[in-house]
Coordinates of C-alpha atoms and ligand atoms in Angstrom, one line a residue:
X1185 CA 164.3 153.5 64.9
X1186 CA 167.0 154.5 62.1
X1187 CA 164.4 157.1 59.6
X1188 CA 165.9 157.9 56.3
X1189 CA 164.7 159.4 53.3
X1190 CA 165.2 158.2 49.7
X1191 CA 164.2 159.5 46.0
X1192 CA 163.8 156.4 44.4
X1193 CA 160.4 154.5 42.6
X1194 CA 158.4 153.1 44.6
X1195 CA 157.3 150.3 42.9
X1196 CA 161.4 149.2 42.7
X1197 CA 162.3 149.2 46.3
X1198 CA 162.6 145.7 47.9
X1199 CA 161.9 145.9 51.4
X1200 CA 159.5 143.7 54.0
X1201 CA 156.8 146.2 54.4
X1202 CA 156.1 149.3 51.1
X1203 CA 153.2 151.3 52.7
X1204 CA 151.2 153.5 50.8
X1205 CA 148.2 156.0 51.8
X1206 CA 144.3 156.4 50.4
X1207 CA 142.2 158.3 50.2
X1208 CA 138.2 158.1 49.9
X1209 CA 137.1 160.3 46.9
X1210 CA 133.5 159.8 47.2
X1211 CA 131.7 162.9 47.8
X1212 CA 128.1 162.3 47.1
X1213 CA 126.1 161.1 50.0
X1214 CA 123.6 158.7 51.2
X1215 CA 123.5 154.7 50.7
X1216 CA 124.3 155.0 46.7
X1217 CA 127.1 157.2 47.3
X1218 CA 130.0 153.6 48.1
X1219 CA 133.5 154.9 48.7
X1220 CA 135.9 155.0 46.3
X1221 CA 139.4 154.9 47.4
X1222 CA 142.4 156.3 45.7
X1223 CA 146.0 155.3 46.2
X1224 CA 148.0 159.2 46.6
X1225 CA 150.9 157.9 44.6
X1226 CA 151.9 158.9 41.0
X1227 CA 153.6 155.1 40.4
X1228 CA 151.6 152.9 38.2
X1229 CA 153.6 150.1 39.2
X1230 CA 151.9 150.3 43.1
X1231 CA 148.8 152.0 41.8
X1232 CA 148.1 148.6 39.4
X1233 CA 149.5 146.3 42.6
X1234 CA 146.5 147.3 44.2
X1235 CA 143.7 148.2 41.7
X1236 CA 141.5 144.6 42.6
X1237 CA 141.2 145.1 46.2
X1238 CA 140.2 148.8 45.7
X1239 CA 138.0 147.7 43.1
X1240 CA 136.4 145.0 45.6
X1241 CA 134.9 147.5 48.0
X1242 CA 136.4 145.6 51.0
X1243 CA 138.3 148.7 51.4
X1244 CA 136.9 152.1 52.0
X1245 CA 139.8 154.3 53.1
X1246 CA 138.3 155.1 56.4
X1247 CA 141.6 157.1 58.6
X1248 CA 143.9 154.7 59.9
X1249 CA 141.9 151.9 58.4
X1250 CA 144.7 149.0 56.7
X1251 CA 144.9 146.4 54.5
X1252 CA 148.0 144.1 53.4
X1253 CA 148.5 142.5 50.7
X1254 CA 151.1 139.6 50.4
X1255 CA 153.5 138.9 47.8
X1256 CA 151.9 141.8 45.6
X1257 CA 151.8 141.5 42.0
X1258 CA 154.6 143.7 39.7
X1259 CA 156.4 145.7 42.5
X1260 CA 159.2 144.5 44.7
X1261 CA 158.4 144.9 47.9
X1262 CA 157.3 141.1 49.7
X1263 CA 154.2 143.1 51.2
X1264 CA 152.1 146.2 50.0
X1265 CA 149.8 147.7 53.1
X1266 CA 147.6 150.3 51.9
X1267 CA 146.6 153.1 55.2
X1268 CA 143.4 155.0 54.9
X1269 CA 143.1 159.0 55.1
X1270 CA 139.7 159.3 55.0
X1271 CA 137.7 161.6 53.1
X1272 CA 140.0 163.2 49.9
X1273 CA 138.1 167.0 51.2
X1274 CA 139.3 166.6 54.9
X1275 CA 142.5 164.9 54.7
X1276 CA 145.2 166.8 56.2
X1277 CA 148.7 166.4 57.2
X1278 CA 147.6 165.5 60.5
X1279 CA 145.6 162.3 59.1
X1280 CA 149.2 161.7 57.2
X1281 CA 151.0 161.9 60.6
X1282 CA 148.8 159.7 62.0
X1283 CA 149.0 157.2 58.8
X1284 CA 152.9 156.4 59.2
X1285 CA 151.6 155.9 63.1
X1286 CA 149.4 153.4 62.2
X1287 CA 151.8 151.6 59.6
X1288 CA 155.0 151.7 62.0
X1289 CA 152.4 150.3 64.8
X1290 CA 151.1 147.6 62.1
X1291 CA 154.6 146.4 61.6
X1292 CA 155.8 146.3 65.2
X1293 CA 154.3 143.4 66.4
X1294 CA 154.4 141.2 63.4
X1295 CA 158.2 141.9 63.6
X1296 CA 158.5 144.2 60.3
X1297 CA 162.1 145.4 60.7
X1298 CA 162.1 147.5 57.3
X1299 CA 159.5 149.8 56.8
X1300 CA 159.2 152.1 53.2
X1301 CA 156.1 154.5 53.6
X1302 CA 155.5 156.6 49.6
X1303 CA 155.1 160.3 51.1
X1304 CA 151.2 161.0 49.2
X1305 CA 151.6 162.7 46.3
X1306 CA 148.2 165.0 46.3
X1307 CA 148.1 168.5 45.5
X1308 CA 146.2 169.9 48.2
X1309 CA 148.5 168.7 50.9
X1310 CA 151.6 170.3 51.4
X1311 CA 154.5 167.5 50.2
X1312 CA 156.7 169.4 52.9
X1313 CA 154.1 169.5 55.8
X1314 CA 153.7 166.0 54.9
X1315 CA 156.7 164.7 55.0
X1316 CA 157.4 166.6 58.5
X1317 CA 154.0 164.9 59.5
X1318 CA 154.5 161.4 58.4
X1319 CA 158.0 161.4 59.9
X1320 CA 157.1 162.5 63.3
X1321 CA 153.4 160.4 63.2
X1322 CA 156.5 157.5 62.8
X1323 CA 158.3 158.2 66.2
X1324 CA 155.0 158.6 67.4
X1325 CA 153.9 155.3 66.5
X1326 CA 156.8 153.5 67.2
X1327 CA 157.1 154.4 71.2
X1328 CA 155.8 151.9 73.2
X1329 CA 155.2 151.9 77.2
X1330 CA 156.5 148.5 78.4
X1331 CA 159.9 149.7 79.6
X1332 CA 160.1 147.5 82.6
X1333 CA 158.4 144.3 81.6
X1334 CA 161.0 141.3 81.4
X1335 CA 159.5 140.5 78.2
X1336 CA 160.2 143.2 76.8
X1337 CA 160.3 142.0 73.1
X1338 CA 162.3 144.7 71.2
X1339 CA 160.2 144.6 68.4
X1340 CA 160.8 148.1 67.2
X1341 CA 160.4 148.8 63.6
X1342 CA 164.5 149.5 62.7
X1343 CA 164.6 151.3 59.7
X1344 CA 162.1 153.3 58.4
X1345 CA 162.2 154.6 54.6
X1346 CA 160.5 157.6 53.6
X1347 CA 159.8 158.1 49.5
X1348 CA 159.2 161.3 48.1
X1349 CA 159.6 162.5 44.3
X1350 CA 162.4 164.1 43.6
X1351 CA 161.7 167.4 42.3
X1352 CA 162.7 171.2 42.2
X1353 CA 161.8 170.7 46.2
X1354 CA 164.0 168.9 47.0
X1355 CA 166.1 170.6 49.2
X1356 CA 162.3 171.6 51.1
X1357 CA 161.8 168.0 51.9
X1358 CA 165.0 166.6 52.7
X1359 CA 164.8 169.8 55.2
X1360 CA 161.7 168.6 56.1
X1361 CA 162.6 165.2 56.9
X1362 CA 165.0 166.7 59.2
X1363 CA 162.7 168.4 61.3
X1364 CA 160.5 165.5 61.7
X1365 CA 163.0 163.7 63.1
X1366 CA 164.2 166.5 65.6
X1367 CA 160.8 166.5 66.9
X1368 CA 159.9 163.1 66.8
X1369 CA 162.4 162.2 68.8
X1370 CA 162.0 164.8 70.8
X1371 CA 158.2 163.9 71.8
X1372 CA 159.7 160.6 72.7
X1373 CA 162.0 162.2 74.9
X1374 CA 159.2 163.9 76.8
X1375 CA 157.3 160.5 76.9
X1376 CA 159.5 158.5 78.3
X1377 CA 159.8 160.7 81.0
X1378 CA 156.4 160.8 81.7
X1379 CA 156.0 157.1 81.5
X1380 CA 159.0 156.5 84.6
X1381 CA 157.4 156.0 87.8
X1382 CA 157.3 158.2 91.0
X1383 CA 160.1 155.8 92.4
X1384 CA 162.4 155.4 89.5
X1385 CA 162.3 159.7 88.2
X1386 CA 162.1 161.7 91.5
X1387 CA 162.6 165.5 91.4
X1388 CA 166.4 165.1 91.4
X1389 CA 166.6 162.6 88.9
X1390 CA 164.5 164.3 86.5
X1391 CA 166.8 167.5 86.9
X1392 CA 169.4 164.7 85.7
X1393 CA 167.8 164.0 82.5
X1394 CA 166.9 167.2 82.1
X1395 CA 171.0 168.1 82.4
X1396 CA 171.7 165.6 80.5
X1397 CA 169.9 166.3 77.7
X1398 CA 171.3 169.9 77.9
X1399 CA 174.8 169.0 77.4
X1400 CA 173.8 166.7 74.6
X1401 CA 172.3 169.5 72.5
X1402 CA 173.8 172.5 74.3
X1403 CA 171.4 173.9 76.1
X1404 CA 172.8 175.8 79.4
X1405 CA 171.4 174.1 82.2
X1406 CA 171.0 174.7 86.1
X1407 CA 169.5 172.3 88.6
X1408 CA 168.6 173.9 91.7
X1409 CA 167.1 172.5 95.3
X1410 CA 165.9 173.4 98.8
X1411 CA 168.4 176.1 99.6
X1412 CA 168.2 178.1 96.1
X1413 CA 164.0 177.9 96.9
X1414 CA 164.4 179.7 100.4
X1415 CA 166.7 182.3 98.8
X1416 CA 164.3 183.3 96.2
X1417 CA 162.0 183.2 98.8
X1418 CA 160.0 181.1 96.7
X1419 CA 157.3 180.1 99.6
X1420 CA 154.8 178.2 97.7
X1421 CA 157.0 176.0 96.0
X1422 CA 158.7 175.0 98.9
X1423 CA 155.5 174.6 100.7
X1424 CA 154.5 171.5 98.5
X1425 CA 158.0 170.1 98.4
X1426 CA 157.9 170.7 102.7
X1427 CA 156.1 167.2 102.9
X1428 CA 158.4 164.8 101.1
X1429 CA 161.0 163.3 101.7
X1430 CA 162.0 164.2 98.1
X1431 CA 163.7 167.8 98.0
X1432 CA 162.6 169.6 95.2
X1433 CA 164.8 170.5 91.7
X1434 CA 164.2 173.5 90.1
X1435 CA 165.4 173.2 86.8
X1436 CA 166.5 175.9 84.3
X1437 CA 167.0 175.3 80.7
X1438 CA 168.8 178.5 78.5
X1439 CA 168.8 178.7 74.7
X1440 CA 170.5 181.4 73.5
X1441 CA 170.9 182.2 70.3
X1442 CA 174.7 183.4 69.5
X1443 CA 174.0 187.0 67.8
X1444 CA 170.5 187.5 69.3
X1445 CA 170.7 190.1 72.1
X1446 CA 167.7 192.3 71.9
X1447 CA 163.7 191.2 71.3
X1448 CA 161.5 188.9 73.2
X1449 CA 163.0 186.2 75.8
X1450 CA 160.5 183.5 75.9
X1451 CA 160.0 181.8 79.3
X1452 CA 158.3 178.3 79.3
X1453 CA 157.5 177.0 82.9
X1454 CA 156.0 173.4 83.3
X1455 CA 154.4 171.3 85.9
X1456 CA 157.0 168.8 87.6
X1457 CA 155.1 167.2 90.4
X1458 CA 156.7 163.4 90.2
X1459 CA 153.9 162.4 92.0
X1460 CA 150.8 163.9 93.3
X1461 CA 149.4 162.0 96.4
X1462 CA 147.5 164.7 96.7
X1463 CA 149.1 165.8 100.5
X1464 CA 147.3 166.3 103.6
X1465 CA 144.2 166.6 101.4
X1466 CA 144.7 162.8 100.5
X1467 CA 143.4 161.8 97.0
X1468 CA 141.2 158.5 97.1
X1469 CA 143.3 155.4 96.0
X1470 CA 141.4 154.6 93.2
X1471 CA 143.9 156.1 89.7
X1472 CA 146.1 157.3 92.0
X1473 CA 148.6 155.3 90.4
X1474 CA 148.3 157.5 87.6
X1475 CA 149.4 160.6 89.0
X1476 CA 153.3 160.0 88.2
X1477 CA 152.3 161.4 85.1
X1478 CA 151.8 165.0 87.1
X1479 CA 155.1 165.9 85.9
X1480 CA 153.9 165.8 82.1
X1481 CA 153.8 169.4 81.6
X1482 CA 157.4 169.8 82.9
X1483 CA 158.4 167.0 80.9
X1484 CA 156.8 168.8 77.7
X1485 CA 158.7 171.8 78.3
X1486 CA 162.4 169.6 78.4
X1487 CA 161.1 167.9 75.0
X1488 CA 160.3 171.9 73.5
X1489 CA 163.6 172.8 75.0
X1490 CA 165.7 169.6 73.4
X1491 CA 163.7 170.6 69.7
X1492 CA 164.6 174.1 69.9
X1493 CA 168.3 173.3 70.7
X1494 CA 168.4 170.9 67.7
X1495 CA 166.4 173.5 65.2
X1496 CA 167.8 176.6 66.4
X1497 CA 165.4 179.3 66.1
X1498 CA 166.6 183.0 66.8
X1499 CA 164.9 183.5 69.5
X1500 CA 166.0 183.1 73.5
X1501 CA 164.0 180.9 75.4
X1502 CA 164.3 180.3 79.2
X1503 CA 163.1 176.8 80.3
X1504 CA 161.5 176.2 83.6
X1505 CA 160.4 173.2 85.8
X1506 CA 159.7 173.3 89.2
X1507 CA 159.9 169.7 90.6
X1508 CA 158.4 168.9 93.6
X1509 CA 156.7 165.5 95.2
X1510 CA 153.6 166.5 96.9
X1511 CA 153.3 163.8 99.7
X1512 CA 151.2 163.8 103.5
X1513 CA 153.8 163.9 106.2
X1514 CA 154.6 165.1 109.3
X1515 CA 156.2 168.1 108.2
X1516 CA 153.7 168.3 105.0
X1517 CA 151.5 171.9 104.7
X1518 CA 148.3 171.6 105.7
X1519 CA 144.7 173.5 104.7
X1520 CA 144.4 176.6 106.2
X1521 CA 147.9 177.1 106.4
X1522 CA 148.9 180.6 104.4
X1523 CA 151.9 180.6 102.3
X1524 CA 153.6 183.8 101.3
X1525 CA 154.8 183.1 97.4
X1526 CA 157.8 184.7 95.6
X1527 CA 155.9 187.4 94.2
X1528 CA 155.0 188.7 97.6
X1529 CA 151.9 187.8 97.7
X1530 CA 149.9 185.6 100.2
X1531 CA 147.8 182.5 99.4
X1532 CA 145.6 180.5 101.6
X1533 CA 145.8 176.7 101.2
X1534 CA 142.3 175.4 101.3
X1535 CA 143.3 172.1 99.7
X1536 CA 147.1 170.9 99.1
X1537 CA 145.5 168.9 96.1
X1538 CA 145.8 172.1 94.5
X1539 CA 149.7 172.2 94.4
X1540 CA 150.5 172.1 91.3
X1541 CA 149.3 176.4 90.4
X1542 CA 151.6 176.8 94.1
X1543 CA 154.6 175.1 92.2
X1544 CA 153.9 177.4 89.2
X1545 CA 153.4 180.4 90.7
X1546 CA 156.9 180.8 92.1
X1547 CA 158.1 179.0 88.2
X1548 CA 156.1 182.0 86.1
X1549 CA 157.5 184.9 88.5
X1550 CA 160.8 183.5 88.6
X1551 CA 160.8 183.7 84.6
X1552 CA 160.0 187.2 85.0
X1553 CA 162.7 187.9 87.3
X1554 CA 165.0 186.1 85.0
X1555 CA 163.7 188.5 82.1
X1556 CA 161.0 186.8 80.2
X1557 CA 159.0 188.9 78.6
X1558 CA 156.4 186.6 77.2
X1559 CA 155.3 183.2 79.0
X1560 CA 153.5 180.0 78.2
X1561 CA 153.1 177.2 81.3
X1562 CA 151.9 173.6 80.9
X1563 CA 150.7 171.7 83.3
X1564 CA 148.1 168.6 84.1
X1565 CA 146.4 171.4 86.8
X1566 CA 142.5 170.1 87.2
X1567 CA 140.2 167.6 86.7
X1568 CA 137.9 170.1 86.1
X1569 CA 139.2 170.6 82.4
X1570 CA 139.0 166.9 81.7
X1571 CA 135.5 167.0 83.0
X1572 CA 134.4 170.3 80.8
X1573 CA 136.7 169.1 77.4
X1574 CA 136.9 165.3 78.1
X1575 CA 140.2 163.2 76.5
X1576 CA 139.9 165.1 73.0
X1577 CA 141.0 168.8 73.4
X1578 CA 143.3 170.5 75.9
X1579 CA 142.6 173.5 78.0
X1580 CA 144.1 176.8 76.8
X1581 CA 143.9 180.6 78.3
X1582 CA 145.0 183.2 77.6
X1583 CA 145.8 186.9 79.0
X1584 CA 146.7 188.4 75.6
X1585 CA 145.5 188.0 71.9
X1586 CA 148.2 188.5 69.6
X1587 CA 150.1 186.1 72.0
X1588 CA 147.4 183.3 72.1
X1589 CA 147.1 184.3 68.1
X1590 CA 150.5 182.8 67.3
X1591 CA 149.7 179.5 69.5
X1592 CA 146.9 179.4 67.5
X1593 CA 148.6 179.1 64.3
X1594 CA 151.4 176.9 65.7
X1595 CA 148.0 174.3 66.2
X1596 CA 147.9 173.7 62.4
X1597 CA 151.3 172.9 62.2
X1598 CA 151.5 170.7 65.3
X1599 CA 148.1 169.0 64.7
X1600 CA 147.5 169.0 68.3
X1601 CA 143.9 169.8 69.7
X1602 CA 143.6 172.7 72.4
X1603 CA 140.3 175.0 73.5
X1604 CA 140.7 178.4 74.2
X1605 CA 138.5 178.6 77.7
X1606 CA 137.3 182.1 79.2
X1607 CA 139.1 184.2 81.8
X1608 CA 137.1 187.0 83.5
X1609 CA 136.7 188.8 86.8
X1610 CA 133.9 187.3 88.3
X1611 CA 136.3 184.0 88.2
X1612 CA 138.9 186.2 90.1
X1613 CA 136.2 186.7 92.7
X1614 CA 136.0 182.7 93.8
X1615 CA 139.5 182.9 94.9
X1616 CA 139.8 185.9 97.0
X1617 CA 140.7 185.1 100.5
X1618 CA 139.6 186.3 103.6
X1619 CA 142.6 186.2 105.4
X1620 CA 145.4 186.4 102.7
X1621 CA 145.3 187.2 99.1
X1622 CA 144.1 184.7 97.4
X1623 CA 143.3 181.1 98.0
X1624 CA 144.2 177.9 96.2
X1625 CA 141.1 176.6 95.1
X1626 CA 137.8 178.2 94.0
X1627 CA 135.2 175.2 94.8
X1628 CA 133.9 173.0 92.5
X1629 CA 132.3 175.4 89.7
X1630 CA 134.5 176.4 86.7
X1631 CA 137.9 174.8 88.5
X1632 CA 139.6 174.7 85.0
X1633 CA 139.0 178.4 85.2
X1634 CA 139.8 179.2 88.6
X1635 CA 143.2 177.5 88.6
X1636 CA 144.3 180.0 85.7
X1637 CA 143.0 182.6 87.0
X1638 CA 145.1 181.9 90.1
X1639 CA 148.3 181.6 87.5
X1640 CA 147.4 185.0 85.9
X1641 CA 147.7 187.4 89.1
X1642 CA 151.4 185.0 88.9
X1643 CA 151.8 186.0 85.2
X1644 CA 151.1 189.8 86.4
X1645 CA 151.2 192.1 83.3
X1646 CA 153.4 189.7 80.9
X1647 CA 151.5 188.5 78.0
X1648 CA 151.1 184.6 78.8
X1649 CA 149.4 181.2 77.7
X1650 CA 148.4 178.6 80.2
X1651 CA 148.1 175.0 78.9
X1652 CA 145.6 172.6 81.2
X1653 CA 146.8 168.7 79.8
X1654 CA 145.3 167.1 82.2
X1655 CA 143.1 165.0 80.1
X1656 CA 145.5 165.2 77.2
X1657 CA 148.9 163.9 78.5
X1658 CA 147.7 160.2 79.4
X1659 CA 146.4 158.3 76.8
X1660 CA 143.4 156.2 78.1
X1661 CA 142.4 153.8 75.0
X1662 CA 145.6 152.6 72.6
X1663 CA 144.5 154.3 69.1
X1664 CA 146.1 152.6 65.6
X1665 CA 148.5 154.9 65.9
X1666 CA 149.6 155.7 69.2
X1667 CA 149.6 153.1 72.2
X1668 CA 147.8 153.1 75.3
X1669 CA 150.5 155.9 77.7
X1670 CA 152.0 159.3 77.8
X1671 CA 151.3 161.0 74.6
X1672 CA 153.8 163.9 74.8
X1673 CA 151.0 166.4 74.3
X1674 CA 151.6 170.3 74.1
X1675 CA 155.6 169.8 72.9
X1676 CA 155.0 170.2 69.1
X1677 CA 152.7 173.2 70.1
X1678 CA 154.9 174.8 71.9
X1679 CA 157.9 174.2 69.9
X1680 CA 156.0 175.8 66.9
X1681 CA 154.7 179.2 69.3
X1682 CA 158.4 179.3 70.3
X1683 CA 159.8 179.7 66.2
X1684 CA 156.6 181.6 65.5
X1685 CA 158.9 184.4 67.3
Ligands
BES47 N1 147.3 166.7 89.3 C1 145.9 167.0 89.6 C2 145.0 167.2 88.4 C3 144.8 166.0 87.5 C4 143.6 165.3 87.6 C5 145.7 165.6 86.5 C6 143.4 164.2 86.8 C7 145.5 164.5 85.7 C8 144.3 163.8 85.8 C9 145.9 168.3 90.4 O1 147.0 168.5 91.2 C10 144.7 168.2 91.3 O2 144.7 167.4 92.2 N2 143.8 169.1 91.1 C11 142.6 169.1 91.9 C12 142.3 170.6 92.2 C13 141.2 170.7 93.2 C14 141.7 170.3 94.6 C15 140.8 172.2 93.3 C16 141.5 168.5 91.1 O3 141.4 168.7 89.9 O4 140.7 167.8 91.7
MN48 MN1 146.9 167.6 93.1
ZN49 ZN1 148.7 167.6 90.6

């Protein structure tokens, strides 16, 4: 998808598709109280194109509702599709993100090559937040999971138009614009990793893509394997890679900044597992298909990595992913086994399901050893999160406030939904071991919990974030403006914590 981003009038531009946002300005309530949508552009020309069917009530602005009008009356565009916001008081640039979703995924399958979206003109939302919104909600929309079918119809939308009024702004949006398009594209990146299958993106080949990348935005890059693993001594790693036939990649990603010698050195460390059988501790067939998406929090970090390259902030980031197939095998660890882990310390494997905080454990102390000095991990780590948050927030924890306090800000910009869960001692209890240090699993009760608070005795003393996707990184149900896949959950977030420095 080409994106550009033009100055001129609306109600001039001749294209297949001119798209245009509403809003719902009713705020009385009760059965009286009917909507009454509002286009959010300033040009009468589009404004008057569409003042019947508002007028009609057939309409009511309801977020990512649409409704197209053909051959519209006094503008040059052959069709005119109005996208609802929702309610004017709770619109956001989120809902505007998710708008140009739903009108990209409108066109695509009825073959809409040219697509011109009017940025809303409305004074409570930021025309720059907007316009960063609406051009990544369109690389959003616009991805697609069907990579391998021989039908394949490429029915991508090719050019998309963005409009905005020119103003004394200008220079703000068309910067803007440019981000949008960074990280949209960089969120696709991420997703179309997570969407390759266990056979087609093993550990190795994902440290390709990941190397890849790196040399197309200059990012240094190093892809390690089995031998590097034994001489860091990094024990639990290894000890879910021992059962594959797969060796392991760890991968290291290096932004720095040309000038920028002294404060922080972010480390971001992400889940890789390519696939997650589940080991010795054999997962039920039922979904298990689904777990070559256990690499999604790895993948998330490569996306970050690729947007930071591109935007440049001045700050150094370290990249981590610690690939790894967790497969039953002759050779594979087994529960009870105890595993002595970079850091020194021991762990007992009760269940090799729990692999992914081993794989992290040895990725968080490595980015100490390589100087982080503040950390942030994603990974899809427990059921037990889905099961406490469902499909609609992410877990997050944290070991420090100001850190979590700049995530926590970078949610508004990203538009992404994550839930701050508890850490505490009496969790640190449920995984003390009685004949190491600690043990891989806690039982059944708070396992969300339990799996960080394993990852925080790996964390030691550096102030760090832990990102649970698990229920976040698949989407279940196709929305209007995202399909039915991987969503490419946590990269915006993190990209936005990552500049907050
Ligand atoms: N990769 C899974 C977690 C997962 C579950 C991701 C559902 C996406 C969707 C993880 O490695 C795992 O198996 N976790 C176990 C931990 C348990 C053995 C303590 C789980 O959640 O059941
Ligand atoms: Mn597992
Ligand atoms: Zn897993």
């Amino acid at each position: 998808m080409r994106t550009q981003l033009s100055f001129a009038n609306a109600f001039e531009i001749e294209t297949e598709l001119l798209a245009v946002v509403a809003v719902d300005t009713q705020t009385g309530k009760g059965p009286e109280a009917k909507p009454q949508p509002v286009l959010l552009t300033a040009d009468a020309a589009v404004t008057a194109a569409a003042a019947a069917v508002l007028a009609s009530g057939e309409f009511k602005a309801g977020a990512s509702e649409t409704l197209l009008l053909h051959a519209p009356q006094g503008i040059a565009a052959k069709r005119l599709l109005i996208v609802g916001l929702g309610k004017q008081a709770k619109a956001t640039a989120n809902h505007v993100r998710n708008a140009a979703g739903t009108a990209v995924r409108y066109g695509k399958p009825r073959f809409i090559k040219e697509l011109v979206l009017v940025l809303p003109e409305a004074g409570a939302l930021a025309a720059d937040a907007c316009m960063r919104a609406a051009v990544e909600g369109a690389f959003v929309g616009d991805f697609d999971p069907d990579t391998y079918r021989s039908d394949r119809k490429d029915v991508s939308v090719e050019t998309f138009t963005l409009i905005a009024k020119a103003g004394p702004d200008k220079a703000v949006l068309e910067a803007a614009f440019a981000e949008g398009v960074i990280v949209g594209e960089s969120q696709n990146f991420t997703r179309v990793l997570v969407n390759e299958p266990g056979n087609k993106l093993t550990p190795t080949i994902l440290g390709q893509r990941a190397a890849e990348m790196a040399a197309e935005v200059g990012l240094g890059c190093e892809v390690h394997s089995t031998e590097k693993l034994h001489e860091l001594k990094m024990g639990a790693f290894w000890s879910v890679s021992q059962g594959s036939e797969e060796p392991p990649a760890l991968i290291v990603l290096r932004y720095e900044p040309e000038g920028v010698n002294e404060g922080p050195i972010l480390g971001l460390v992400g889940k890789g597992i390519t696939f997650d059988s589940g080991g010795i501790s054999l997962k039920p067939g039922d979904n298990m298909e689904k777990m070559k998406y256990d690499m999604a929090g790895g993948a998330a970090m490569i996306g970050a990595m690729r947007a930071i390259a591109l935007l440049k902030p001045r700050v150094r980031v370290i990249g981590i992913v610690c690939a790894a197939e967790n497969m039953p095998d002759g050779k594979a660890q087994k529960p009870g086994d105890v595993q002595t882990a970079m850091s020194g310390k021991t762990i007992e494997i009760i269940n090799t399901d729990a692999e992914g905080r081993l794989v992290l454990a040895d990725g968080l102390a490595y980015a100490r050893q390589l100087g982080a000095t503040h950390l942030i991990d994603a990974a899809t780590l427990t059921g037990a999160c889905v099961v406490a948050l469902g499909m609609v927030n992410a877990g997050a924890f944290s070991n420090d406030d100001e850190t979590y306090g700049r995530f926590e800000s970078a949610l508004a910009i990203s538009g992404e939904k994550f839930w701050r869960l508890p850490l505490g001692d009496e969790y640190a209890e449920m995984i003390k071991s009685d004949i190491g240090d600690i043990k891989n699993t806690g039982g059944r009760w708070g396992g969300a919990i339990t799996a960080a608070e394993f990852l925080k005795v790996f964390a030691e003393d550096t102030p760090w974030i832990h990102l649970d996707i698990a229920g976040m990184a698949w989407v279940e149900d196709s929305r209007p403006y995202i399909a039915k896949g991987p969503s490419g959950v946590a990269v915006r977030s993190i990209l936005e914590w990552v500049r907050s420095y």
